[in-house]
Coordinates of C-alpha atoms in Angstrom, one line a residue:
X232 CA 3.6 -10.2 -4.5
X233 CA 3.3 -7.3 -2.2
X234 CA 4.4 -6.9 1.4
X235 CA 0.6 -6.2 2.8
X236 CA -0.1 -6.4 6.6
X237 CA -3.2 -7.9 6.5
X238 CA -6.6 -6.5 8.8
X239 CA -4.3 -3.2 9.6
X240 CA -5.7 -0.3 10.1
X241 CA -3.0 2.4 9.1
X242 CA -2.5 5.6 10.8
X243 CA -2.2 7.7 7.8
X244 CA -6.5 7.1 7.3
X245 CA -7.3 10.3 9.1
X246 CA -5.4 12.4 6.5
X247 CA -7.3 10.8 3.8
X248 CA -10.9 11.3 5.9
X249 CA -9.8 14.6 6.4
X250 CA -9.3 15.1 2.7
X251 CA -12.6 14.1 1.9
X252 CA -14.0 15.7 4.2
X253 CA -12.8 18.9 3.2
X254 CA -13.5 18.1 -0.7
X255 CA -17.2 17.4 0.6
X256 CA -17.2 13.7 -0.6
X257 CA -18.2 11.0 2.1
X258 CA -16.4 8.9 4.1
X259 CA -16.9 5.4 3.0
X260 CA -16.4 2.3 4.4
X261 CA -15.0 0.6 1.4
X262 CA -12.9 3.6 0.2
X263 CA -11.3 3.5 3.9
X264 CA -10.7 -0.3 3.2
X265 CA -9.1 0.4 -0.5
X266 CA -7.1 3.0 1.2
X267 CA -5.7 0.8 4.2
X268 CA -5.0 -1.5 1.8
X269 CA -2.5 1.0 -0.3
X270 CA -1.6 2.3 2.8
X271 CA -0.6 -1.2 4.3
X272 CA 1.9 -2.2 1.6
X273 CA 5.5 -1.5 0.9
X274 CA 5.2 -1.9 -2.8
X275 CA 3.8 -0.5 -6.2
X276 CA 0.2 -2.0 -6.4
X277 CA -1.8 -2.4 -9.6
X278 CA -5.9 -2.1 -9.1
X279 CA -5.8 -5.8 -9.9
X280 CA -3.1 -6.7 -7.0
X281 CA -5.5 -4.3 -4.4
X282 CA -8.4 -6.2 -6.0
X283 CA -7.0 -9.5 -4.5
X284 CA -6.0 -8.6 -1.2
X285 CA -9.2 -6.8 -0.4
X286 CA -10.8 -10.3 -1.8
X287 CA -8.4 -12.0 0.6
X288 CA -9.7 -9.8 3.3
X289 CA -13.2 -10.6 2.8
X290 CA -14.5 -7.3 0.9
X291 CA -16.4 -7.4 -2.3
X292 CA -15.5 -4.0 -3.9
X293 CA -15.8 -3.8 -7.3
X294 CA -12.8 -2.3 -9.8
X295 CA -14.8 1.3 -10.5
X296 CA -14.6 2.1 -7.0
X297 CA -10.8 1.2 -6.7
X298 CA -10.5 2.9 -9.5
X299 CA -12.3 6.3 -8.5
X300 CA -10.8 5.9 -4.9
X301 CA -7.3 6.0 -6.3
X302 CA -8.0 9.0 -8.2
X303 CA -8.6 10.7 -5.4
X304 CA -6.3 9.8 -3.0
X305 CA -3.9 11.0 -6.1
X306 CA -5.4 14.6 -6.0
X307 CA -5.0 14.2 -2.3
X308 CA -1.2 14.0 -2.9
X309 CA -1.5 11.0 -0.5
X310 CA -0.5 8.3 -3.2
X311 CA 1.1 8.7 -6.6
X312 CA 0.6 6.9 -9.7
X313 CA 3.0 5.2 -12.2
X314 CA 3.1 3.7 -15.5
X315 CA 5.9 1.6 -15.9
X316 CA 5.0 0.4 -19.1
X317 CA 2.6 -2.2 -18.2
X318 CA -0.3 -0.9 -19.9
X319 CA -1.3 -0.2 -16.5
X320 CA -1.1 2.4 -13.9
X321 CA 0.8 1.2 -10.5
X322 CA 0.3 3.2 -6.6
X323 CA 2.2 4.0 -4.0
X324 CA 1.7 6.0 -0.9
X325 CA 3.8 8.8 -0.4
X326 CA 4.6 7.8 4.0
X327 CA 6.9 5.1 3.3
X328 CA 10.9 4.8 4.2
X329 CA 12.1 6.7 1.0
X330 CA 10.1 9.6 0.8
X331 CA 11.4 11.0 -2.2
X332 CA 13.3 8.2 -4.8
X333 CA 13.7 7.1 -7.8
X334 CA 12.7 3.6 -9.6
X335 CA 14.7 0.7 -11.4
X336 CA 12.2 -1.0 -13.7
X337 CA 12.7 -4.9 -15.1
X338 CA 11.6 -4.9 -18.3
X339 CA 11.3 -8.6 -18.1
X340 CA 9.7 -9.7 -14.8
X341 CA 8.5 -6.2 -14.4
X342 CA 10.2 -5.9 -10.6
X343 CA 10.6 -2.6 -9.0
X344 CA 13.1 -1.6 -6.6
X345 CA 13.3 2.1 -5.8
X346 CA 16.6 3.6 -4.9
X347 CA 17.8 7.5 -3.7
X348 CA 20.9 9.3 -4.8
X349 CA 21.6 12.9 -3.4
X350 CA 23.5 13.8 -6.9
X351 CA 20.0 13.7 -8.6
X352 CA 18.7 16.3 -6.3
X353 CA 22.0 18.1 -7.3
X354 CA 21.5 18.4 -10.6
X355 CA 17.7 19.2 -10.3
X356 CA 18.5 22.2 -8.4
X357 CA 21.5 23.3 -10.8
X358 CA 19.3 22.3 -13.9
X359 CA 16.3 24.8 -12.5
X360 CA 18.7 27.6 -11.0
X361 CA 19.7 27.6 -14.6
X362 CA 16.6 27.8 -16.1
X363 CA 15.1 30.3 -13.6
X364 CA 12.4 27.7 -13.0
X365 CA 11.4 26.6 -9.3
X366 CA 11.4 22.7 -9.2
X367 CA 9.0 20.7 -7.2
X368 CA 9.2 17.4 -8.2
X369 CA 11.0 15.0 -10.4
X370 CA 10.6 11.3 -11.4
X371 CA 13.3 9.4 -13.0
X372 CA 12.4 5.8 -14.0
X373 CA 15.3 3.8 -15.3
X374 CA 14.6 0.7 -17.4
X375 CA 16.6 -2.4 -17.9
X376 CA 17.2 -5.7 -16.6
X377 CA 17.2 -6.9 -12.8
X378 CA 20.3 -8.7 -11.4
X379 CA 17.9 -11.9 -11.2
X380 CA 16.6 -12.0 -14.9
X381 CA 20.4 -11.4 -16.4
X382 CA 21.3 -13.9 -13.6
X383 CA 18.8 -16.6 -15.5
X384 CA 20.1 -15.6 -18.8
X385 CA 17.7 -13.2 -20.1
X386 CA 18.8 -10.8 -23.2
X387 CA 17.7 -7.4 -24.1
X388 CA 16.0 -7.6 -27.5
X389 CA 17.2 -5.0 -30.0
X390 CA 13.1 -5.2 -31.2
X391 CA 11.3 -1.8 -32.3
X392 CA 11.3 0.6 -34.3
X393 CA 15.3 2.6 -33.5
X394 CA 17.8 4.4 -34.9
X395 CA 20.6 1.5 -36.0
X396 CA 23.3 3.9 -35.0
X397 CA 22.2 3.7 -31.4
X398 CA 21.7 0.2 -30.9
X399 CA 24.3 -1.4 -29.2

């Protein structure tokens, strides 16, 4: 589960009050609470996982207004969202230790451990110098299996619809 200090309040809440304030939306109680919550954890959080804690904490916020709270802290460019694969969309806030990074995804247990590499940076720029185009963000997502699941024995299933000659 998610690294989450509980009853925080997180510095980054004024940019996100600012935010609204500007976009002429109000300032909430229980959006500041979803937000802290986001804010407060080291790890990609499902609606369902900030659900919990914000049970945990004592708050009774129903799923519509996480949801509509982590649309716009998205447009705020405070938090970005991922699909992994899960069927469901997973948050981060943008203030953590990597700032920019890439993501290792378990197919299995669905873990997700971020990394950085300067050569993918590299080849951004080169690839967009040679296309004349002016880069400004990138995600790569690699999927596979953690070192703990092929530690316990788990396979990769060849299942789905693929082109024979590129299985493996």
């Amino acid at each position: 589960m998610a690294t989450i200090e509980k009853n925080a309040t997180t510095p980054h809440l004024h940019l996100f009050r600012r935010y609204l304030r500007q976009q002429g939306l109000p300032v909430t109680q229980q959006r500041e609470v979803v937000a802290d919550v986001l804010f407060s954890s080291t790890e990609h959080l499902s609606v369902e996982e900030i659900e919990a804690e914000l049970k945990k904490r004592g708050e009774r916020i129903g799923k519509a207004t996480i949801y509509r709270t982590m649309e716009i802290l998205v447009r705020a460019g405070l938090v970005e969202d991922h699909d992994f694969g899960d069927g469901f969309k997973r948050y981060e806030h943008l203030f953590g230790r990597q700032p920019v990074h890439e993501h290792l995804v378990c197919t299995h247990c669905r873990k997700v451990v971020e990394f950085r590499r300067r050569e993918i940076h590299r080849i951004q720029d080169e690839v967009a110098r040679e296309h004349g185009f002016m880069a400004v963000r990138h995600r790569l997502e690699i999927y596979g299996l953690c070192a703990d699941c092929r530690a316990a024995g788990v396979q990769l299933s060849n299942d789905g619809v693929a082109c024979p000659a590129l299985r493996l």
